[in-house]
Amino acid sequence: MYGRHEHDSCISDAMVAADDICKARGLRFTELRRHVLELVWENHGAVKAYDLLEKLDKDYSAKPPTVYRALEFLQENGLVHKINSLNAYVGCSHPLKHTDCFFLICSNCNEVQECCGSDVAKAVRNMVAGQGFAHNQTTLEIEGVCQECQLEG
Amino acid sequence: MYGRHEHDSCISDAMVAADDICKARGLRFTELRRHVLELVWENHGAVKAYDLLEKLDKDYSAKPPTVYRALEFLQENGLVHKINSLNAYVGCSHPLKHTDCFFLICSNCNEVQECCGSDVAKAVRNMVAGQGFAHNQTTLEIEGVCQECQLEG
DNA sequence: TTCAAATTGTTATATTATTACAAAAACAAG
DNA sequence: CTTGTTTTTGTAATAATATAACAATTTGAA
Ligand SMILES: [Zn+2]
Ligand SMILES: [Zn+2]
Ligand SMILES: [Zn+2]
Ligand SMILES: [Zn+2]
């Protein structure tokens, strides 16, 4: 039901981490925001805003701004990332040590794996510095087929 | 008017290259497709599809599918790239040797520079291979401020 | 209690992109 | 050239993604 691993703990871990972060930063982790984050974490794939909206709509009578505002809050605080190549959103798997991350997107099972702190980031920094470019934000999204799917395939 | 360099040659170079590529591959480089590519190349920034549409509309009575189809053709044949983080399109600056490219996007002057064949690509390949991931497509878009803008700033 | 700030609700609209089907143009074969 | 097929373009409708503007509510602090 939840993919390849015991996924319940992913959600609960993420929620605990989010709680801690919000508490530490004096942010209001409201019911709505919590609920949206839970929905984002229902699986390890990226979720579309309007799918979140539909799910939310059962409890709340949500309209687009509701979900986009929650996503904005979650993104600003590093709890969620937007995958630009999919126009979709994914929970951050390590919000406390998120730096120079990138994403491996399996086009077979749709899981998104977040990777971090690697030589890739170093290479990007070097290359960019060599060009005299002052970089703020890196979007690195790699589409392909994950190992599990290759083995199954 | 055209940014920092003598830009006319960029357009004409790109059109010649496009001509050659289409001829070599037996593709139909129609008036419409040619026109769209010219419009994309009017500057070195990324262009929105609906801005192209407006410009096109003066001559043709273009509707969205017209421009999206032309962009699709141009993308398939490596003459144009989509910048996912901007939902916008940019002319390929080296369509014949385009491999493992990435983009430096200046948020001040909006120019997009396409870089290619670097250590970054190598690092990506290594990292991804280390994860057992079979990658097809890499989206690497780096937002920041270009050197010229830093000097002027 | 009162006030200001932050959050949420609501309506409308903007932006980006695709589907479906009809017309026209280009091409290949006879 | 004519015919039939494929590719391209036109057109209308609609889907998918996202934001603006303003009102109502909740929250937390003074
Ligand atoms: Zn992260
Ligand atoms: Zn997979
Ligand atoms: Zn290119
Ligand atoms: Zn610049």
PDB file of N, CA and C in Angstrom, chain A residues 1-79:
ATOM      1  N   MET A   1       0.818  -1.214   0.000  1.00  0.00           N
ATOM      2  CA  MET A   1       0.000   0.000   0.000  1.00  0.00           C
ATOM      3  C   MET A   1       0.849   1.260   0.000  1.00  0.00           C
ATOM      4  N   TYR A   2       1.957   1.199   0.747  1.00  0.00           N
ATOM      5  CA  TYR A   2       2.753   2.402   0.857  1.00  0.00           C
ATOM      6  C   TYR A   2       4.056   2.308   0.087  1.00  0.00           C
ATOM      7  N   GLY A   3       4.157   1.402  -0.841  1.00  0.00           N
ATOM      8  CA  GLY A   3       5.407   1.282  -1.581  1.00  0.00           C
ATOM      9  C   GLY A   3       6.259   0.184  -0.985  1.00  0.00           C
ATOM     10  N   ARG A   4       7.550   0.347  -1.065  1.00  0.00           N
ATOM     11  CA  ARG A   4       8.440  -0.764  -0.793  1.00  0.00           C
ATOM     12  C   ARG A   4       8.859  -0.928   0.654  1.00  0.00           C
ATOM     13  N   HIS A   5       8.651   0.069   1.458  1.00  0.00           N
ATOM     14  CA  HIS A   5       9.104  -0.096   2.834  1.00  0.00           C
ATOM     15  C   HIS A   5       7.980   0.218   3.809  1.00  0.00           C
ATOM     16  N   GLU A   6       8.237   0.015   5.073  1.00  0.00           N
ATOM     17  CA  GLU A   6       7.257   0.350   6.093  1.00  0.00           C
ATOM     18  C   GLU A   6       7.195   1.864   6.170  1.00  0.00           C
ATOM     19  N   HIS A   7       6.150   2.382   5.583  1.00  0.00           N
ATOM     20  CA  HIS A   7       6.154   3.807   5.305  1.00  0.00           C
ATOM     21  C   HIS A   7       5.571   4.652   6.440  1.00  0.00           C
ATOM     22  N   ASP A   8       4.777   4.038   7.301  1.00  0.00           N
ATOM     23  CA  ASP A   8       4.137   4.823   8.356  1.00  0.00           C
ATOM     24  C   ASP A   8       5.154   5.640   9.138  1.00  0.00           C
ATOM     25  N   SER A   9       6.307   5.035   9.353  1.00  0.00           N
ATOM     26  CA  SER A   9       7.286   5.744  10.166  1.00  0.00           C
ATOM     27  C   SER A   9       7.831   6.963   9.442  1.00  0.00           C
ATOM     28  N   CYS A  10       7.853   6.916   8.108  1.00  0.00           N
ATOM     29  CA  CYS A  10       8.294   8.095   7.364  1.00  0.00           C
ATOM     30  C   CYS A  10       7.402   9.282   7.686  1.00  0.00           C
ATOM     31  N   ILE A  11       6.097   9.043   7.614  1.00  0.00           N
ATOM     32  CA  ILE A  11       5.173  10.128   7.898  1.00  0.00           C
ATOM     33  C   ILE A  11       5.384  10.636   9.311  1.00  0.00           C
ATOM     34  N   SER A  12       5.365   9.683  10.252  1.00  0.00           N
ATOM     35  CA  SER A  12       5.407  10.155  11.640  1.00  0.00           C
ATOM     36  C   SER A  12       6.745  10.818  11.932  1.00  0.00           C
ATOM     37  N   ASP A  13       7.824  10.285  11.398  1.00  0.00           N
ATOM     38  CA  ASP A  13       9.121  10.941  11.572  1.00  0.00           C
ATOM     39  C   ASP A  13       9.085  12.361  11.025  1.00  0.00           C
ATOM     40  N   ALA A  14       8.516  12.487   9.847  1.00  0.00           N
ATOM     41  CA  ALA A  14       8.475  13.807   9.220  1.00  0.00           C
ATOM     42  C   ALA A  14       7.647  14.776  10.048  1.00  0.00           C
ATOM     43  N   MET A  15       6.555  14.265  10.603  1.00  0.00           N
ATOM     44  CA  MET A  15       5.698  15.149  11.389  1.00  0.00           C
ATOM     45  C   MET A  15       6.399  15.581  12.671  1.00  0.00           C
ATOM     46  N   VAL A  16       7.096  14.652  13.280  1.00  0.00           N
ATOM     47  CA  VAL A  16       7.833  14.999  14.504  1.00  0.00           C
ATOM     48  C   VAL A  16       8.897  16.042  14.188  1.00  0.00           C
ATOM     49  N   ALA A  17       9.639  15.809  13.103  1.00  0.00           N
ATOM     50  CA  ALA A  17      10.673  16.764  12.721  1.00  0.00           C
ATOM     51  C   ALA A  17      10.074  18.136  12.444  1.00  0.00           C
ATOM     52  N   ALA A  18       8.946  18.141  11.773  1.00  0.00           N
ATOM     53  CA  ALA A  18       8.295  19.404  11.441  1.00  0.00           C
ATOM     54  C   ALA A  18       7.857  20.133  12.709  1.00  0.00           C
ATOM     55  N   ASP A  19       7.299  19.364  13.621  1.00  0.00           N
ATOM     56  CA  ASP A  19       6.908  19.930  14.916  1.00  0.00           C
ATOM     57  C   ASP A  19       8.097  20.604  15.593  1.00  0.00           C
ATOM     58  N   ASP A  20       9.182  19.865  15.660  1.00  0.00           N
ATOM     59  CA  ASP A  20      10.380  20.374  16.330  1.00  0.00           C
ATOM     60  C   ASP A  20      10.853  21.659  15.681  1.00  0.00           C
ATOM     61  N   ILE A  21      10.919  21.624  14.341  1.00  0.00           N
ATOM     62  CA  ILE A  21      11.428  22.787  13.619  1.00  0.00           C
ATOM     63  C   ILE A  21      10.553  24.003  13.861  1.00  0.00           C
ATOM     64  N   CYS A  22       9.256  23.794  13.779  1.00  0.00           N
ATOM     65  CA  CYS A  22       8.346  24.923  13.955  1.00  0.00           C
ATOM     66  C   CYS A  22       8.433  25.452  15.375  1.00  0.00           C
ATOM     67  N   LYS A  23       8.494  24.542  16.313  1.00  0.00           N
ATOM     68  CA  LYS A  23       8.616  24.969  17.703  1.00  0.00           C
ATOM     69  C   LYS A  23       9.896  25.791  17.874  1.00  0.00           C
ATOM     70  N   ALA A  24      10.991  25.242  17.380  1.00  0.00           N
ATOM     71  CA  ALA A  24      12.291  25.903  17.544  1.00  0.00           C
ATOM     72  C   ALA A  24      12.302  27.288  16.906  1.00  0.00           C
ATOM     73  N   ARG A  25      11.565  27.445  15.826  1.00  0.00           N
ATOM     74  CA  ARG A  25      11.614  28.714  15.101  1.00  0.00           C
ATOM     75  C   ARG A  25      10.443  29.640  15.429  1.00  0.00           C
ATOM     76  N   GLY A  26       9.627  29.205  16.363  1.00  0.00           N
ATOM     77  CA  GLY A  26       8.475  30.027  16.725  1.00  0.00           C
ATOM     78  C   GLY A  26       7.452  30.174  15.610  1.00  0.00           C
ATOM     79  N   LEU A  27       7.291  29.114  14.814  1.00  0.00           N
ATOM     80  CA  LEU A  27       6.326  29.153  13.722  1.00  0.00           C
ATOM     81  C   LEU A  27       5.048  28.435  14.139  1.00  0.00           C
ATOM     82  N   ARG A  28       3.966  28.865  13.531  1.00  0.00           N
ATOM     83  CA  ARG A  28       2.695  28.218  13.865  1.00  0.00           C
ATOM     84  C   ARG A  28       2.429  27.044  12.946  1.00  0.00           C
ATOM     85  N   PHE A  29       2.564  25.879  13.512  1.00  0.00           N
ATOM     86  CA  PHE A  29       2.307  24.669  12.729  1.00  0.00           C
ATOM     87  C   PHE A  29       0.833  24.316  12.912  1.00  0.00           C
ATOM     88  N   THR A  30       0.001  25.014  12.171  1.00  0.00           N
ATOM     89  CA  THR A  30      -1.456  24.887  12.357  1.00  0.00           C
ATOM     90  C   THR A  30      -1.976  23.539  11.870  1.00  0.00           C
ATOM     91  N   GLU A  31      -3.203  23.248  12.264  1.00  0.00           N
ATOM     92  CA  GLU A  31      -3.868  22.025  11.820  1.00  0.00           C
ATOM     93  C   GLU A  31      -3.809  21.878  10.300  1.00  0.00           C
ATOM     94  N   LEU A  32      -4.130  22.978   9.613  1.00  0.00           N
ATOM     95  CA  LEU A  32      -4.148  22.937   8.157  1.00  0.00           C
ATOM     96  C   LEU A  32      -2.781  22.579   7.595  1.00  0.00           C
ATOM     97  N   ARG A  33      -1.773  23.256   8.064  1.00  0.00           N
ATOM     98  CA  ARG A  33      -0.421  23.023   7.571  1.00  0.00           C
ATOM     99  C   ARG A  33       0.027  21.607   7.883  1.00  0.00           C
ATOM    100  N   ARG A  34      -0.302  21.174   9.068  1.00  0.00           N
ATOM    101  CA  ARG A  34       0.028  19.803   9.474  1.00  0.00           C
ATOM    102  C   ARG A  34      -0.667  18.807   8.547  1.00  0.00           C
ATOM    103  N   HIS A  35      -1.916  19.080   8.313  1.00  0.00           N
ATOM    104  CA  HIS A  35      -2.706  18.170   7.488  1.00  0.00           C
ATOM    105  C   HIS A  35      -2.124  18.100   6.070  1.00  0.00           C
ATOM    106  N   VAL A  36      -1.773  19.259   5.510  1.00  0.00           N
ATOM    107  CA  VAL A  36      -1.202  19.273   4.166  1.00  0.00           C
ATOM    108  C   VAL A  36       0.122  18.516   4.146  1.00  0.00           C
ATOM    109  N   LEU A  37       0.924  18.717   5.147  1.00  0.00           N
ATOM    110  CA  LEU A  37       2.207  18.004   5.179  1.00  0.00           C
ATOM    111  C   LEU A  37       1.986  16.494   5.255  1.00  0.00           C
ATOM    112  N   GLU A  38       0.994  16.076   6.042  1.00  0.00           N
ATOM    113  CA  GLU A  38       0.678  14.648   6.112  1.00  0.00           C
ATOM    114  C   GLU A  38       0.278  14.120   4.734  1.00  0.00           C
ATOM    115  N   LEU A  39      -0.527  14.905   4.041  1.00  0.00           N
ATOM    116  CA  LEU A  39      -0.996  14.465   2.721  1.00  0.00           C
ATOM    117  C   LEU A  39       0.175  14.379   1.736  1.00  0.00           C
ATOM    118  N   VAL A  40       1.081  15.340   1.826  1.00  0.00           N
ATOM    119  CA  VAL A  40       2.259  15.295   0.955  1.00  0.00           C
ATOM    120  C   VAL A  40       3.039  14.008   1.202  1.00  0.00           C
ATOM    121  N   TRP A  41       3.074  13.610   2.474  1.00  0.00           N
ATOM    122  CA  TRP A  41       3.882  12.456   2.852  1.00  0.00           C
ATOM    123  C   TRP A  41       3.151  11.123   2.696  1.00  0.00           C
ATOM    124  N   GLU A  42       1.981  11.126   2.129  1.00  0.00           N
ATOM    125  CA  GLU A  42       1.275   9.851   2.032  1.00  0.00           C
ATOM    126  C   GLU A  42       2.032   8.816   1.213  1.00  0.00           C
ATOM    127  N   ASN A  43       2.882   9.313   0.334  1.00  0.00           N
ATOM    128  CA  ASN A  43       3.776   8.378  -0.334  1.00  0.00           C
ATOM    129  C   ASN A  43       5.093   9.079  -0.623  1.00  0.00           C
ATOM    130  N   HIS A  44       5.997   8.358  -1.282  1.00  0.00           N
ATOM    131  CA  HIS A  44       7.317   8.946  -1.533  1.00  0.00           C
ATOM    132  C   HIS A  44       7.415   9.586  -2.903  1.00  0.00           C
ATOM    133  N   GLY A  45       6.285   9.749  -3.539  1.00  0.00           N
ATOM    134  CA  GLY A  45       6.292  10.428  -4.821  1.00  0.00           C
ATOM    135  C   GLY A  45       5.978  11.897  -4.633  1.00  0.00           C
ATOM    136  N   ALA A  46       6.060  12.623  -5.718  1.00  0.00           N
ATOM    137  CA  ALA A  46       5.692  14.026  -5.675  1.00  0.00           C
ATOM    138  C   ALA A  46       4.186  14.138  -5.887  1.00  0.00           C
ATOM    139  N   VAL A  47       3.572  15.069  -5.191  1.00  0.00           N
ATOM    140  CA  VAL A  47       2.121  15.230  -5.235  1.00  0.00           C
ATOM    141  C   VAL A  47       1.772  16.546  -5.897  1.00  0.00           C
ATOM    142  N   LYS A  48       0.739  16.512  -6.689  1.00  0.00           N
ATOM    143  CA  LYS A  48       0.244  17.703  -7.349  1.00  0.00           C
ATOM    144  C   LYS A  48      -0.595  18.525  -6.373  1.00  0.00           C
ATOM    145  N   ALA A  49      -0.531  19.818  -6.520  1.00  0.00           N
ATOM    146  CA  ALA A  49      -1.286  20.702  -5.623  1.00  0.00           C
ATOM    147  C   ALA A  49      -2.780  20.407  -5.670  1.00  0.00           C
ATOM    148  N   TYR A  50      -3.281  20.135  -6.855  1.00  0.00           N
ATOM    149  CA  TYR A  50      -4.733  19.923  -6.954  1.00  0.00           C
ATOM    150  C   TYR A  50      -5.156  18.556  -6.445  1.00  0.00           C
ATOM    151  N   ASP A  51      -4.228  17.630  -6.375  1.00  0.00           N
ATOM    152  CA  ASP A  51      -4.543  16.355  -5.733  1.00  0.00           C
ATOM    153  C   ASP A  51      -4.638  16.554  -4.223  1.00  0.00           C
ATOM    154  N   LEU A  52      -3.732  17.355  -3.713  1.00  0.00           N
ATOM    155  CA  LEU A  52      -3.813  17.705  -2.294  1.00  0.00           C
ATOM    156  C   LEU A  52      -5.146  18.387  -2.016  1.00  0.00           C
ATOM    157  N   LEU A  53      -5.499  19.268  -2.916  1.00  0.00           N
ATOM    158  CA  LEU A  53      -6.728  20.026  -2.764  1.00  0.00           C
ATOM    159  C   LEU A  53      -7.937  19.107  -2.667  1.00  0.00           C
ATOM    160  N   GLU A  54      -7.971  18.126  -3.542  1.00  0.00           N
ATOM    161  CA  GLU A  54      -9.085  17.171  -3.526  1.00  0.00           C
ATOM    162  C   GLU A  54      -9.156  16.406  -2.214  1.00  0.00           C
ATOM    163  N   LYS A  55      -7.987  15.963  -1.760  1.00  0.00           N
ATOM    164  CA  LYS A  55      -7.966  15.202  -0.511  1.00  0.00           C
ATOM    165  C   LYS A  55      -8.375  16.077   0.664  1.00  0.00           C
ATOM    166  N   LEU A  56      -7.884  17.287   0.649  1.00  0.00           N
ATOM    167  CA  LEU A  56      -8.216  18.220   1.718  1.00  0.00           C
ATOM    168  C   LEU A  56      -9.697  18.504   1.740  1.00  0.00           C
ATOM    169  N   ASP A  57     -10.266  18.571   0.584  1.00  0.00           N
ATOM    170  CA  ASP A  57     -11.609  19.083   0.432  1.00  0.00           C
ATOM    171  C   ASP A  57     -12.635  18.264   1.191  1.00  0.00           C
ATOM    172  N   LYS A  58     -12.284  17.013   1.507  1.00  0.00           N
ATOM    173  CA  LYS A  58     -13.218  16.177   2.257  1.00  0.00           C
ATOM    174  C   LYS A  58     -13.473  16.760   3.640  1.00  0.00           C
ATOM    175  N   ASP A  59     -12.437  17.225   4.278  1.00  0.00           N
ATOM    176  CA  ASP A  59     -12.569  17.725   5.645  1.00  0.00           C
ATOM    177  C   ASP A  59     -12.828  19.227   5.643  1.00  0.00           C
ATOM    178  N   TYR A  60     -11.929  19.922   4.999  1.00  0.00           N
ATOM    179  CA  TYR A  60     -12.052  21.354   4.867  1.00  0.00           C
ATOM    180  C   TYR A  60     -12.819  21.590   3.565  1.00  0.00           C
ATOM    181  N   SER A  61     -13.310  22.773   3.352  1.00  0.00           N
ATOM    182  CA  SER A  61     -13.859  23.055   2.032  1.00  0.00           C
ATOM    183  C   SER A  61     -12.814  23.916   1.317  1.00  0.00           C
ATOM    184  N   ALA A  62     -11.770  23.252   0.927  1.00  0.00           N
ATOM    185  CA  ALA A  62     -10.573  23.969   0.502  1.00  0.00           C
ATOM    186  C   ALA A  62     -10.672  24.492  -0.912  1.00  0.00           C
ATOM    187  N   LYS A  63     -10.132  25.659  -1.102  1.00  0.00           N
ATOM    188  CA  LYS A  63      -9.969  26.246  -2.421  1.00  0.00           C
ATOM    189  C   LYS A  63      -8.465  26.362  -2.700  1.00  0.00           C
ATOM    190  N   PRO A  64      -8.106  26.607  -3.960  1.00  0.00           N
ATOM    191  CA  PRO A  64      -6.673  26.599  -4.275  1.00  0.00           C
ATOM    192  C   PRO A  64      -5.783  27.396  -3.329  1.00  0.00           C
ATOM    193  N   PRO A  65      -6.127  28.634  -2.995  1.00  0.00           N
ATOM    194  CA  PRO A  65      -5.197  29.391  -2.148  1.00  0.00           C
ATOM    195  C   PRO A  65      -4.888  28.677  -0.839  1.00  0.00           C
ATOM    196  N   THR A  66      -5.836  27.937  -0.335  1.00  0.00           N
ATOM    197  CA  THR A  66      -5.602  27.219   0.908  1.00  0.00           C
ATOM    198  C   THR A  66      -4.400  26.296   0.787  1.00  0.00           C
ATOM    199  N   VAL A  67      -4.408  25.500  -0.249  1.00  0.00           N
ATOM    200  CA  VAL A  67      -3.324  24.525  -0.370  1.00  0.00           C
ATOM    201  C   VAL A  67      -2.031  25.195  -0.821  1.00  0.00           C
ATOM    202  N   TYR A  68      -2.132  26.186  -1.698  1.00  0.00           N
ATOM    203  CA  TYR A  68      -0.903  26.854  -2.139  1.00  0.00           C
ATOM    204  C   TYR A  68      -0.263  27.622  -0.997  1.00  0.00           C
ATOM    205  N   ARG A  69      -1.079  28.174  -0.112  1.00  0.00           N
ATOM    206  CA  ARG A  69      -0.490  28.893   1.012  1.00  0.00           C
ATOM    207  C   ARG A  69       0.187  27.939   1.981  1.00  0.00           C
ATOM    208  N   ALA A  70      -0.451  26.809   2.194  1.00  0.00           N
ATOM    209  CA  ALA A  70       0.179  25.836   3.081  1.00  0.00           C
ATOM    210  C   ALA A  70       1.487  25.347   2.468  1.00  0.00           C
ATOM    211  N   LEU A  71       1.467  25.077   1.178  1.00  0.00           N
ATOM    212  CA  LEU A  71       2.683  24.624   0.507  1.00  0.00           C
ATOM    213  C   LEU A  71       3.772  25.695   0.582  1.00  0.00           C
ATOM    214  N   GLU A  72       3.367  26.940   0.446  1.00  0.00           N
ATOM    215  CA  GLU A  72       4.341  28.027   0.524  1.00  0.00           C
ATOM    216  C   GLU A  72       5.019  28.044   1.900  1.00  0.00           C
ATOM    217  N   PHE A  73       4.199  27.939   2.919  1.00  0.00           N
ATOM    218  CA  PHE A  73       4.750  27.892   4.274  1.00  0.00           C
ATOM    219  C   PHE A  73       5.717  26.713   4.430  1.00  0.00           C
ATOM    220  N   LEU A  74       5.296  25.570   3.968  1.00  0.00           N
ATOM    221  CA  LEU A  74       6.116  24.371   4.130  1.00  0.00           C
ATOM    222  C   LEU A  74       7.409  24.478   3.326  1.00  0.00           C
ATOM    223  N   GLN A  75       7.329  25.082   2.140  1.00  0.00           N
ATOM    224  CA  GLN A  75       8.532  25.250   1.336  1.00  0.00           C
ATOM    225  C   GLN A  75       9.491  26.242   1.988  1.00  0.00           C
ATOM    226  N   GLU A  76       8.932  27.371   2.427  1.00  0.00           N
ATOM    227  CA  GLU A  76       9.774  28.390   3.056  1.00  0.00           C
ATOM    228  C   GLU A  76      10.546  27.818   4.224  1.00  0.00           C
ATOM    229  N   ASN A  77       9.933  26.868   4.895  1.00  0.00           N
ATOM    230  CA  ASN A  77      10.570  26.323   6.075  1.00  0.00           C
ATOM    231  C   ASN A  77      11.239  24.976   5.813  1.00  0.00           C
ATOM    232  N   GLY A  78      11.422  24.677   4.548  1.00  0.00           N
ATOM    233  CA  GLY A  78      12.234  23.526   4.169  1.00  0.00           C
ATOM    234  C   GLY A  78      11.596  22.189   4.459  1.00  0.00           C
ATOM    235  N   LEU A  79      10.279  22.165   4.664  1.00  0.00           N
ATOM    236  CA  LEU A  79       9.626  20.900   4.980  1.00  0.00           C
ATOM    237  C   LEU A  79       9.138  20.197   3.722  1.00  0.00           C
TER     238      LEU A  79
END
